[in-house]
PDB file of C-alpha atoms and ligand atoms in Angstrom:
ATOM      1  CA  UNK A   1       0.000   0.000   0.000  1.00 51.00           C
ATOM      2  CA  UNK A   2       1.501   3.281  -1.106  1.00 66.00           C
ATOM      3  CA  UNK A   3       1.045   6.338   0.988  1.00 84.00           C
ATOM      4  CA  UNK A   4      -1.137   9.125  -0.285  1.00 82.00           C
ATOM      5  CA  UNK A   5       1.686  11.563  -1.094  1.00 84.00           C
ATOM      6  CA  UNK A   6       3.492   9.057  -3.278  1.00 92.00           C
ATOM      7  CA  UNK A   7       0.241   8.129  -5.049  1.00 93.00           C
ATOM      8  CA  UNK A   8      -0.324  11.769  -5.935  1.00 95.00           C
ATOM      9  CA  UNK A   9       3.283  12.115  -7.049  1.00 95.00           C
ATOM     10  CA  UNK A  10       3.011   9.018  -9.224  1.00 96.00           C
ATOM     11  CA  UNK A  11      -0.199  10.190 -10.882  1.00 97.00           C
ATOM     12  CA  UNK A  12       1.339  13.583 -11.508  1.00 96.00           C
ATOM     13  CA  UNK A  13       4.333  12.003 -13.228  1.00 96.00           C
ATOM     14  CA  UNK A  14       2.077   9.823 -15.361  1.00 97.00           C
ATOM     15  CA  UNK A  15       0.153  12.917 -16.453  1.00 97.00           C
ATOM     16  CA  UNK A  16       3.364  14.738 -17.314  1.00 95.00           C
ATOM     17  CA  UNK A  17       4.617  11.713 -19.302  1.00 96.00           C
ATOM     18  CA  UNK A  18       1.384  10.981 -21.140  1.00 97.00           C
ATOM     19  CA  UNK A  19       0.789  12.009 -24.713  1.00 97.00           C
ATOM     20  CA  UNK A  20      -2.931  11.377 -24.890  1.00 98.00           C
ATOM     21  CA  UNK A  21      -4.987  11.571 -21.746  1.00 98.00           C
ATOM     22  CA  UNK A  22      -8.632  10.731 -21.313  1.00 98.00           C
ATOM     23  CA  UNK A  23     -10.456  11.641 -18.156  1.00 98.00           C
ATOM     24  CA  UNK A  24     -13.576   9.529 -17.685  1.00 98.00           C
ATOM     25  CA  UNK A  25     -15.836  10.781 -14.925  1.00 97.00           C
ATOM     26  CA  UNK A  26     -19.196  10.701 -13.263  1.00 97.00           C
ATOM     27  CA  UNK A  27     -21.302  12.390 -10.621  1.00 95.00           C
ATOM     28  CA  UNK A  28     -18.543  12.141  -7.987  1.00 96.00           C
ATOM     29  CA  UNK A  29     -16.529  14.724  -9.922  1.00 98.00           C
ATOM     30  CA  UNK A  30     -19.147  17.348  -9.093  1.00 98.00           C
ATOM     31  CA  UNK A  31     -20.008  16.530  -5.472  1.00 96.00           C
ATOM     32  CA  UNK A  32     -17.312  18.961  -4.312  1.00 97.00           C
ATOM     33  CA  UNK A  33     -19.155  21.598  -6.352  1.00 98.00           C
ATOM     34  CA  UNK A  34     -22.234  20.936  -4.231  1.00 95.00           C
ATOM     35  CA  UNK A  35     -24.097  18.671  -6.665  1.00 94.00           C
ATOM     36  CA  UNK A  36     -25.055  15.418  -4.956  1.00 89.00           C
ATOM     37  CA  UNK A  37     -24.355  12.148  -6.737  1.00 87.00           C
ATOM     38  CA  UNK A  38     -26.835   9.293  -7.021  1.00 79.00           C
ATOM     39  CA  UNK A  39     -25.317   6.523  -5.009  1.00 71.00           C
ATOM     40  CA  UNK A  40     -23.326   7.841  -2.048  1.00 66.00           C
ATOM     41  CA  UNK A  41     -24.775   7.926   1.475  1.00 61.00           C
ATOM     42  CA  UNK A  42     -25.947  11.495   1.058  1.00 58.00           C
ATOM     43  CA  UNK A  43     -26.777  11.024  -2.614  1.00 56.00           C
ATOM     44  CA  UNK A  44     -30.024  11.532  -4.360  1.00 61.00           C
ATOM     45  CA  UNK A  45     -31.067   7.935  -4.113  1.00 60.00           C
ATOM     46  CA  UNK A  46     -31.178   8.228  -0.347  1.00 53.00           C
ATOM     47  CA  UNK A  47     -32.407  11.774  -0.223  1.00 50.00           C
ATOM     48  CA  UNK A  48     -35.531  11.525  -2.285  1.00 61.00           C
ATOM     49  CA  UNK A  49     -38.213   9.138  -1.247  1.00 66.00           C
ATOM     50  CA  UNK A  50     -40.894  11.781  -1.265  1.00 73.00           C
ATOM     51  CA  UNK A  51     -41.988  11.298  -4.842  1.00 80.00           C
ATOM     52  CA  UNK A  52     -42.920   7.669  -4.393  1.00 80.00           C
ATOM     53  CA  UNK A  53     -40.716   6.661  -7.312  1.00 82.00           C
ATOM     54  CA  UNK A  54     -37.031   6.002  -7.702  1.00 80.00           C
ATOM     55  CA  UNK A  55     -34.959   8.527  -9.674  1.00 82.00           C
ATOM     56  CA  UNK A  56     -34.564   5.909 -12.419  1.00 83.00           C
ATOM     57  CA  UNK A  57     -38.332   5.701 -12.758  1.00 87.00           C
ATOM     58  CA  UNK A  58     -38.929   9.446 -12.738  1.00 90.00           C
ATOM     59  CA  UNK A  59     -36.150  10.372 -15.131  1.00 91.00           C
ATOM     60  CA  UNK A  60     -37.176   7.777 -17.659  1.00 95.00           C
ATOM     61  CA  UNK A  61     -38.580   8.292 -21.124  1.00 97.00           C
ATOM     62  CA  UNK A  62     -41.958   6.715 -20.414  1.00 97.00           C
ATOM     63  CA  UNK A  63     -42.423   8.586 -17.132  1.00 96.00           C
ATOM     64  CA  UNK A  64     -41.622  11.896 -18.811  1.00 97.00           C
ATOM     65  CA  UNK A  65     -44.324  11.334 -21.421  1.00 96.00           C
ATOM     66  CA  UNK A  66     -46.849  10.050 -18.893  1.00 96.00           C
ATOM     67  CA  UNK A  67     -46.360  12.647 -16.166  1.00 95.00           C
ATOM     68  CA  UNK A  68     -44.189  15.560 -17.309  1.00 97.00           C
ATOM     69  CA  UNK A  69     -45.395  17.634 -14.353  1.00 95.00           C
ATOM     70  CA  UNK A  70     -43.858  15.285 -11.735  1.00 92.00           C
ATOM     71  CA  UNK A  71     -40.828  14.739 -13.948  1.00 94.00           C
ATOM     72  CA  UNK A  72     -40.130  18.466 -14.059  1.00 96.00           C
ATOM     73  CA  UNK A  73     -40.768  19.009 -10.369  1.00 92.00           C
ATOM     74  CA  UNK A  74     -38.193  16.335  -9.565  1.00 90.00           C
ATOM     75  CA  UNK A  75     -35.797  17.415 -12.290  1.00 93.00           C
ATOM     76  CA  UNK A  76     -35.728  21.088 -11.306  1.00 94.00           C
ATOM     77  CA  UNK A  77     -35.396  20.323  -7.625  1.00 89.00           C
ATOM     78  CA  UNK A  78     -32.771  17.599  -7.849  1.00 87.00           C
ATOM     79  CA  UNK A  79     -30.811  17.791 -11.057  1.00 91.00           C
ATOM     80  CA  UNK A  80     -30.379  21.495 -11.705  1.00 95.00           C
ATOM     81  CA  UNK A  81     -27.788  23.527  -9.832  1.00 95.00           C
ATOM     82  CA  UNK A  82     -27.520  26.826 -11.672  1.00 92.00           C
ATOM     83  CA  UNK A  83     -25.076  28.284  -9.140  1.00 95.00           C
ATOM     84  CA  UNK A  84     -22.629  25.365  -9.010  1.00 97.00           C
ATOM     85  CA  UNK A  85     -19.051  26.256  -9.915  1.00 98.00           C
ATOM     86  CA  UNK A  86     -16.244  24.034 -11.220  1.00 98.00           C
ATOM     87  CA  UNK A  87     -14.047  22.588  -8.478  1.00 98.00           C
ATOM     88  CA  UNK A  88     -10.337  21.787  -8.426  1.00 97.00           C
ATOM     89  CA  UNK A  89     -10.861  18.599 -10.465  1.00 98.00           C
ATOM     90  CA  UNK A  90     -12.637  20.376 -13.346  1.00 98.00           C
ATOM     91  CA  UNK A  91     -10.125  23.234 -13.167  1.00 97.00           C
ATOM     92  CA  UNK A  92      -7.073  20.969 -12.996  1.00 97.00           C
ATOM     93  CA  UNK A  93      -8.182  19.030 -16.082  1.00 98.00           C
ATOM     94  CA  UNK A  94      -8.829  22.281 -17.956  1.00 97.00           C
ATOM     95  CA  UNK A  95      -5.401  23.553 -16.893  1.00 97.00           C
ATOM     96  CA  UNK A  96      -3.744  20.550 -18.546  1.00 97.00           C
ATOM     97  CA  UNK A  97      -5.483  21.320 -21.825  1.00 97.00           C
ATOM     98  CA  UNK A  98      -4.511  24.986 -21.515  1.00 96.00           C
ATOM     99  CA  UNK A  99      -0.901  23.894 -21.015  1.00 95.00           C
ATOM    100  CA  UNK A 100      -1.005  22.099 -24.365  1.00 95.00           C
ATOM    101  CA  UNK A 101      -1.725  18.534 -23.261  1.00 97.00           C
ATOM    102  CA  UNK A 102      -3.981  16.372 -25.422  1.00 98.00           C
ATOM    103  CA  UNK A 103      -6.714  15.843 -22.844  1.00 98.00           C
ATOM    104  CA  UNK A 104     -10.217  14.704 -23.615  1.00 98.00           C
ATOM    105  CA  UNK A 105     -13.025  14.400 -21.150  1.00 98.00           C
ATOM    106  CA  UNK A 106     -15.688  11.719 -21.322  1.00 98.00           C
ATOM    107  CA  UNK A 107     -18.360  12.465 -18.765  1.00 97.00           C
ATOM    108  CA  UNK A 108     -21.599  10.954 -17.580  1.00 96.00           C
ATOM    109  CA  UNK A 109     -22.458  14.275 -15.956  1.00 97.00           C
ATOM    110  CA  UNK A 110     -25.036  16.645 -17.320  1.00 97.00           C
ATOM    111  CA  UNK A 111     -23.962  19.744 -15.394  1.00 98.00           C
ATOM    112  CA  UNK A 112     -21.635  21.403 -17.938  1.00 98.00           C
ATOM    113  CA  UNK A 113     -18.946  22.077 -15.318  1.00 98.00           C
ATOM    114  CA  UNK A 114     -16.026  20.794 -17.418  1.00 98.00           C
ATOM    115  CA  UNK A 115     -16.839  23.347 -20.120  1.00 98.00           C
ATOM    116  CA  UNK A 116     -17.370  26.023 -17.473  1.00 98.00           C
ATOM    117  CA  UNK A 117     -13.835  25.271 -16.266  1.00 98.00           C
ATOM    118  CA  UNK A 118     -12.468  25.707 -19.799  1.00 97.00           C
ATOM    119  CA  UNK A 119     -12.215  22.172 -21.214  1.00 98.00           C
ATOM    120  CA  UNK A 120     -13.114  22.193 -24.895  1.00 98.00           C
ATOM    121  CA  UNK A 121     -13.025  18.519 -25.815  1.00 98.00           C
ATOM    122  CA  UNK A 122     -15.822  17.086 -23.730  1.00 98.00           C
ATOM    123  CA  UNK A 123     -17.995  14.113 -24.675  1.00 98.00           C
ATOM    124  CA  UNK A 124     -21.189  14.417 -22.683  1.00 98.00           C
ATOM    125  CA  UNK A 125     -22.528  10.887 -22.836  1.00 97.00           C
ATOM    126  CA  UNK A 126     -25.780  11.786 -21.111  1.00 96.00           C
ATOM    127  CA  UNK A 127     -26.301  15.227 -22.609  1.00 97.00           C
ATOM    128  CA  UNK A 128     -26.504  18.531 -20.756  1.00 98.00           C
ATOM    129  CA  UNK A 129     -29.000  20.464 -18.654  1.00 97.00           C
ATOM    130  CA  UNK A 130     -27.946  23.533 -20.644  1.00 97.00           C
ATOM    131  CA  UNK A 131     -29.497  22.184 -23.843  1.00 97.00           C
ATOM    132  CA  UNK A 132     -33.242  21.856 -24.253  1.00 98.00           C
ATOM    133  CA  UNK A 133     -35.514  21.509 -27.263  1.00 98.00           C
ATOM    134  CA  UNK A 134     -39.153  21.608 -28.275  1.00 98.00           C
ATOM    135  CA  UNK A 135     -40.766  18.264 -29.052  1.00 97.00           C
ATOM    136  CA  UNK A 136     -43.054  20.007 -31.559  1.00 97.00           C
ATOM    137  CA  UNK A 137     -40.732  22.078 -33.741  1.00 98.00           C
ATOM    138  CA  UNK A 138     -37.213  21.365 -32.478  1.00 98.00           C
ATOM    139  CA  UNK A 139     -36.538  24.973 -31.367  1.00 98.00           C
ATOM    140  CA  UNK A 140     -33.674  25.080 -28.885  1.00 98.00           C
ATOM    141  CA  UNK A 141     -33.698  26.704 -25.462  1.00 98.00           C
ATOM    142  CA  UNK A 142     -31.149  27.356 -22.750  1.00 97.00           C
ATOM    143  CA  UNK A 143     -31.432  26.514 -19.085  1.00 97.00           C
ATOM    144  CA  UNK A 144     -32.613  30.011 -18.145  1.00 96.00           C
ATOM    145  CA  UNK A 145     -35.647  29.604 -20.405  1.00 97.00           C
ATOM    146  CA  UNK A 146     -36.614  26.469 -18.571  1.00 96.00           C
ATOM    147  CA  UNK A 147     -36.055  27.960 -15.127  1.00 95.00           C
ATOM    148  CA  UNK A 148     -37.856  31.213 -15.967  1.00 96.00           C
ATOM    149  CA  UNK A 149     -40.851  29.426 -17.416  1.00 96.00           C
ATOM    150  CA  UNK A 150     -44.015  30.298 -15.474  1.00 93.00           C
ATOM    151  CA  UNK A 151     -45.291  26.725 -15.829  1.00 94.00           C
ATOM    152  CA  UNK A 152     -43.641  23.676 -14.269  1.00 96.00           C
ATOM    153  CA  UNK A 153     -43.577  22.112 -17.734  1.00 98.00           C
ATOM    154  CA  UNK A 154     -41.938  24.612 -20.101  1.00 98.00           C
ATOM    155  CA  UNK A 155     -43.690  25.331 -23.386  1.00 98.00           C
ATOM    156  CA  UNK A 156     -42.177  26.430 -26.676  1.00 98.00           C
ATOM    157  CA  UNK A 157     -42.499  30.168 -27.427  1.00 97.00           C
ATOM    158  CA  UNK A 158     -42.854  29.413 -31.147  1.00 98.00           C
ATOM    159  CA  UNK A 159     -45.347  26.538 -31.303  1.00 98.00           C
ATOM    160  CA  UNK A 160     -46.544  25.827 -27.763  1.00 97.00           C
ATOM    161  CA  UNK A 161     -45.032  22.332 -27.809  1.00 97.00           C
ATOM    162  CA  UNK A 162     -43.517  20.748 -24.746  1.00 97.00           C
ATOM    163  CA  UNK A 163     -39.835  21.538 -24.178  1.00 98.00           C
ATOM    164  CA  UNK A 164     -37.602  18.744 -22.937  1.00 98.00           C
ATOM    165  CA  UNK A 165     -34.032  18.639 -21.705  1.00 98.00           C
ATOM    166  CA  UNK A 166     -31.495  17.255 -24.173  1.00 98.00           C
ATOM    167  CA  UNK A 167     -30.357  14.730 -21.613  1.00 98.00           C
ATOM    168  CA  UNK A 168     -30.468  10.986 -22.059  1.00 97.00           C
ATOM    169  CA  UNK A 169     -33.336   9.632 -19.977  1.00 97.00           C
ATOM    170  CA  UNK A 170     -33.464   6.060 -18.754  1.00 94.00           C
ATOM    171  CA  UNK A 171     -34.825   3.825 -21.555  1.00 95.00           C
ATOM    172  CA  UNK A 172     -33.203   6.084 -24.166  1.00 96.00           C
ATOM    173  CA  UNK A 173     -30.093   5.398 -26.229  1.00 96.00           C
ATOM    174  CA  UNK A 174     -26.952   7.501 -26.297  1.00 96.00           C
ATOM    175  CA  UNK A 175     -26.108   9.772 -29.211  1.00 96.00           C
ATOM    176  CA  UNK A 176     -24.103   7.823 -31.797  1.00 97.00           C
ATOM    177  CA  UNK A 177     -21.617  10.586 -32.615  1.00 97.00           C
ATOM    178  CA  UNK A 178     -20.881  11.237 -28.957  1.00 97.00           C
ATOM    179  CA  UNK A 179     -20.375   7.524 -28.332  1.00 97.00           C
ATOM    180  CA  UNK A 180     -18.038   7.184 -31.319  1.00 97.00           C
ATOM    181  CA  UNK A 181     -16.018  10.196 -30.244  1.00 97.00           C
ATOM    182  CA  UNK A 182     -15.747   8.963 -26.670  1.00 97.00           C
ATOM    183  CA  UNK A 183     -14.814   5.425 -27.620  1.00 97.00           C
ATOM    184  CA  UNK A 184     -12.143   6.473 -30.085  1.00 97.00           C
ATOM    185  CA  UNK A 185     -10.689   8.922 -27.561  1.00 98.00           C
ATOM    186  CA  UNK A 186     -10.456   6.129 -24.977  1.00 98.00           C
ATOM    187  CA  UNK A 187      -9.030   3.671 -27.507  1.00 98.00           C
ATOM    188  CA  UNK A 188      -6.322   6.179 -28.464  1.00 97.00           C
ATOM    189  CA  UNK A 189      -5.312   7.209 -24.961  1.00 98.00           C
ATOM    190  CA  UNK A 190      -2.114   6.173 -23.233  1.00 97.00           C
ATOM    191  CA  UNK A 191      -3.340   7.332 -19.835  1.00 98.00           C
ATOM    192  CA  UNK A 192      -6.910   6.862 -18.652  1.00 98.00           C
ATOM    193  CA  UNK A 193      -7.980   8.563 -15.453  1.00 98.00           C
ATOM    194  CA  UNK A 194     -11.323   7.364 -14.151  1.00 97.00           C
ATOM    195  CA  UNK A 195     -12.884   9.357 -11.357  1.00 97.00           C
ATOM    196  CA  UNK A 196     -16.053   9.874  -9.365  1.00 97.00           C
ATOM    197  CA  UNK A 197     -18.100   7.144 -10.929  1.00 96.00           C
ATOM    198  CA  UNK A 198     -19.623   4.008  -9.469  1.00 93.00           C
ATOM    199  CA  UNK A 199     -19.300   2.400 -12.925  1.00 93.00           C
ATOM    200  CA  UNK A 200     -22.712   0.801 -12.708  1.00 90.00           C
ATOM    201  CA  UNK A 201     -24.547   2.735 -15.428  1.00 84.00           C
ATOM    202  CA  UNK A 202     -24.306   1.068 -18.837  1.00 85.00           C
ATOM    203  CA  UNK A 203     -23.401   1.398 -21.625  1.00 87.00           C
ATOM    204  CA  UNK A 204     -21.124   4.186 -20.349  1.00 84.00           C
ATOM    205  CA  UNK A 205     -19.271   2.046 -17.816  1.00 88.00           C
ATOM    206  CA  UNK A 206     -18.450  -0.512 -20.525  1.00 91.00           C
ATOM    207  CA  UNK A 207     -16.470   2.082 -22.482  1.00 94.00           C
ATOM    208  CA  UNK A 208     -13.460   1.412 -20.259  1.00 95.00           C
ATOM    209  CA  UNK A 209     -13.059  -1.876 -22.110  1.00 95.00           C
ATOM    210  CA  UNK A 210     -11.807   0.055 -25.139  1.00 97.00           C
ATOM    211  CA  UNK A 211      -8.740   1.298 -23.292  1.00 97.00           C
ATOM    212  CA  UNK A 212      -5.538  -0.354 -24.484  1.00 96.00           C
ATOM    213  CA  UNK A 213      -2.965   1.857 -22.813  1.00 95.00           C
ATOM    214  CA  UNK A 214      -0.860   0.718 -19.926  1.00 89.00           C
ATOM    215  CA  UNK A 215      -1.795   3.190 -17.205  1.00 97.00           C
ATOM    216  CA  UNK A 216      -5.242   3.322 -15.700  1.00 97.00           C
ATOM    217  CA  UNK A 217      -5.653   5.506 -12.631  1.00 97.00           C
ATOM    218  CA  UNK A 218      -8.866   5.375 -10.631  1.00 97.00           C
ATOM    219  CA  UNK A 219      -9.854   8.070  -8.156  1.00 97.00           C
ATOM    220  CA  UNK A 220     -13.030   7.190  -6.298  1.00 97.00           C
ATOM    221  CA  UNK A 221     -14.202   7.323  -2.710  1.00 96.00           C
ATOM    222  CA  UNK A 222     -15.694   3.850  -2.801  1.00 95.00           C
ATOM    223  CA  UNK A 223     -14.746   0.582  -4.442  1.00 95.00           C
ATOM    224  CA  UNK A 224     -15.725   0.004  -8.082  1.00 94.00           C
ATOM    225  CA  UNK A 225     -15.800  -2.976 -10.419  1.00 92.00           C
ATOM    226  CA  UNK A 226     -12.702  -1.648 -12.208  1.00 93.00           C
ATOM    227  CA  UNK A 227     -10.393  -1.422  -9.164  1.00 94.00           C
ATOM    228  CA  UNK A 228      -8.687  -4.695  -9.997  1.00 93.00           C
ATOM    229  CA  UNK A 229      -7.872  -3.458 -13.505  1.00 94.00           C
ATOM    230  CA  UNK A 230      -6.429  -0.143 -12.340  1.00 96.00           C
ATOM    231  CA  UNK A 231      -2.695   0.438 -12.086  1.00 95.00           C
ATOM    232  CA  UNK A 232      -3.298   2.989  -9.356  1.00 97.00           C
ATOM    233  CA  UNK A 233      -6.318   3.413  -7.085  1.00 97.00           C
ATOM    234  CA  UNK A 234      -6.677   6.580  -5.035  1.00 97.00           C
ATOM    235  CA  UNK A 235      -9.533   6.592  -2.596  1.00 96.00           C
ATOM    236  CA  UNK A 236      -9.759  10.308  -1.879  1.00 96.00           C
ATOM    237  CA  UNK A 237     -12.015  13.196  -2.925  1.00 97.00           C
ATOM    238  CA  UNK A 238     -11.072  13.946  -6.495  1.00 98.00           C
ATOM    239  CA  UNK A 239     -11.027  17.723  -6.080  1.00 98.00           C
ATOM    240  CA  UNK A 240      -8.534  17.294  -3.284  1.00 97.00           C
ATOM    241  CA  UNK A 241      -6.356  15.027  -5.446  1.00 97.00           C
ATOM    242  CA  UNK A 242      -6.279  17.587  -8.258  1.00 97.00           C
ATOM    243  CA  UNK A 243      -5.616  20.480  -5.958  1.00 96.00           C
ATOM    244  CA  UNK A 244      -2.628  18.634  -4.511  1.00 95.00           C
ATOM    245  CA  UNK A 245      -1.272  17.966  -7.996  1.00 95.00           C
ATOM    246  CA  UNK A 246      -1.530  21.711  -8.432  1.00 90.00           C
ATOM    247  CA  UNK A 247      -1.967  22.173 -12.191  1.00 89.00           C
ATOM    248  CA  UNK A 248      -2.693  25.880 -12.485  1.00 77.00           C
ATOM    249  CA  UNK A 249      -4.966  27.548 -15.026  1.00 69.00           C
TER     250      UNK A 249
HETATM  251  P1  CNA B   1     -22.901   7.570  -9.095  1.00 67.89           P
HETATM  252  O1  CNA B   1     -23.434   6.243  -9.418  1.00 67.89           O
HETATM  253  O2  CNA B   1     -23.696   8.483  -8.240  1.00 67.89           O
HETATM  254  O3  CNA B   1     -21.468   7.329  -8.436  1.00 67.89           O
HETATM  255  C1  CNA B   1     -20.684   8.359  -7.947  1.00 67.89           C
HETATM  256  C2  CNA B   1     -19.394   7.760  -7.414  1.00 67.89           C
HETATM  257  O4  CNA B   1     -18.517   8.822  -7.088  1.00 67.89           O
HETATM  258  C3  CNA B   1     -19.566   6.920  -6.155  1.00 67.89           C
HETATM  259  O5  CNA B   1     -18.870   5.711  -6.333  1.00 67.89           O
HETATM  260  C4  CNA B   1     -18.925   7.769  -5.053  1.00 67.89           C
HETATM  261  O6  CNA B   1     -18.254   6.983  -4.095  1.00 67.89           O
HETATM  262  C5  CNA B   1     -17.928   8.586  -5.826  1.00 67.89           C
HETATM  263  N1  CNA B   1     -17.670   9.918  -5.277  1.00 67.89           N
HETATM  264  C6  CNA B   1     -18.560  10.804  -4.761  1.00 67.89           C
HETATM  265  N2  CNA B   1     -17.944  11.955  -4.457  1.00 67.89           N
HETATM  266  C7  CNA B   1     -16.635  11.793  -4.779  1.00 67.89           C
HETATM  267  C8  CNA B   1     -15.490  12.625  -4.695  1.00 67.89           C
HETATM  268  N3  CNA B   1     -15.566  13.880  -4.225  1.00 67.89           N
HETATM  269  N4  CNA B   1     -14.304  12.127  -5.115  1.00 67.89           N
HETATM  270  C9  CNA B   1     -14.195  10.865  -5.587  1.00 67.89           C
HETATM  271  N5  CNA B   1     -15.257  10.032  -5.682  1.00 67.89           N
HETATM  272  C10 CNA B   1     -16.456  10.496  -5.301  1.00 67.89           C
HETATM  273  O7  CNA B   1     -22.558   8.403 -10.388  1.00 67.89           O
HETATM  274  P2  CNA B   1     -22.222   7.913 -11.848  1.00 67.89           P
HETATM  275  O8  CNA B   1     -21.863   9.114 -12.612  1.00 67.89           O
HETATM  276  O9  CNA B   1     -21.319   6.746 -11.852  1.00 67.89           O
HETATM  277  O10 CNA B   1     -23.655   7.392 -12.322  1.00 67.89           O
HETATM  278  C11 CNA B   1     -24.057   7.717 -13.492  1.00 67.89           C
HETATM  279  C12 CNA B   1     -25.286   8.649 -13.544  1.00 67.89           C
HETATM  280  C13 CNA B   1     -25.452   9.674 -12.448  1.00 67.89           C
HETATM  281  C14 CNA B   1     -25.073   9.447 -14.750  1.00 67.89           C
HETATM  282  O11 CNA B   1     -26.110   9.160 -15.635  1.00 67.89           O
HETATM  283  C15 CNA B   1     -25.114  10.908 -14.384  1.00 67.89           C
HETATM  284  O12 CNA B   1     -25.736  11.655 -15.395  1.00 67.89           O
HETATM  285  C16 CNA B   1     -25.934  10.950 -13.141  1.00 67.89           C
HETATM  286  N6  CNA B   1     -25.742  12.144 -12.292  1.00 67.89           N
HETATM  287  C17 CNA B   1     -25.089  13.254 -12.758  1.00 67.89           C
HETATM  288  C18 CNA B   1     -24.895  14.355 -11.938  1.00 67.89           C
HETATM  289  C19 CNA B   1     -24.177  15.557 -12.486  1.00 67.89           C
HETATM  290  O13 CNA B   1     -24.305  15.884 -13.665  1.00 67.89           O
HETATM  291  N7  CNA B   1     -23.365  16.248 -11.680  1.00 67.89           N
HETATM  292  C20 CNA B   1     -25.358  14.345 -10.614  1.00 67.89           C
HETATM  293  C21 CNA B   1     -26.038  13.202 -10.157  1.00 67.89           C
HETATM  294  C22 CNA B   1     -26.215  12.110 -11.022  1.00 67.89           C
HETATM  295 ZN1   ZN B   2     -41.846  24.467 -30.764  1.00 67.89          ZN
END
C-alpha cells in the first residue's frame, strides 16, 4: 500500500509523461461543487423518497411522457444547480489542456462544469442540462428559459409544444456521434484517469473496455468494479487530489 503523497506524485508524473490523456468521470466529480451524486450515502437515491418513485423511474422516457409535471418538479429540484461552480478537479483538467496537453473528457455528468472550467473537448454521454428543445418544432432553449418558465412544464415560445431537456433519460439510447467520439478517444489514450463514478450505469461504464494503454488511474471514494484493472487506485475526494497535484490555469 503506497502512501497518499506518493500516489499523488506518481499520478502527476504519469500525467506529465502521457501524450494522450482521457479523463472519464461521473457524478462524484461534481459533489465537491455541491451537486449530490446518485449513489453515495448522502446522494439523491437516499435523499428523495418523497416522490414515491425512484430517480430511475422518474427520469425515464416513459415517465416523462406520462407525467411531465412530476418529472419536471423532480428534475428542477434535484438535477439542476444553476449556481454550481467548477471545483479543483474540473479546473485541474482544464489547466492541462490549456498547457497544451492532449486531454479529452468523457463524462456521464449533465452539469456542464467541465466546459465552465475551460475544457473544450468534452464528450457528454448523457447530454446537458444547458441544452433543451421543443418536441413540436425542435426549437432550442437554454437553461434560463426552462427555469424562468411560469409553468412547471416549459412550453415552446414558437409553437406551444412541450420543451424537454437534451439529456439521455433512462430507456433512451446515447447519441451515436458522442459515443463514437468517446470510444475512439479512450481507444487512443495512453493514460486513462477514471474518477467519481460508481461504474454501474451502462453502456457508459463498458467504455473502459476500449482502453488499451498501460496506465489506468482510478480516483473514487468507494470501491468500483474496475479497481482490480487499475494500475493505481486513489480513494480520496477527487477535487482534493487535483488540488494537490496543483496544475494551475
Ligand atoms: P454515481 O453512481 O452516483 O457514483 C458516484 C461515485 O462517485 C460513487 O462511487 C462515489 O463513491 C464517488 N464519489 C462521490 N464523491 C466523490 C469525490 N468527491 N471524489 C471521488 N469520488 C467520489 O454516479 P455515476 O456518474 O457513476 O452514475 C451515473 C449517472 C449519475 C449518470 O447518468 C449521471 O448523469 C448521473 N448524475 C449526474 C450528476 C451531475 O451531472 N453532476 C449528478 C447526479 C447524477
Ligand atoms: Zn416548438
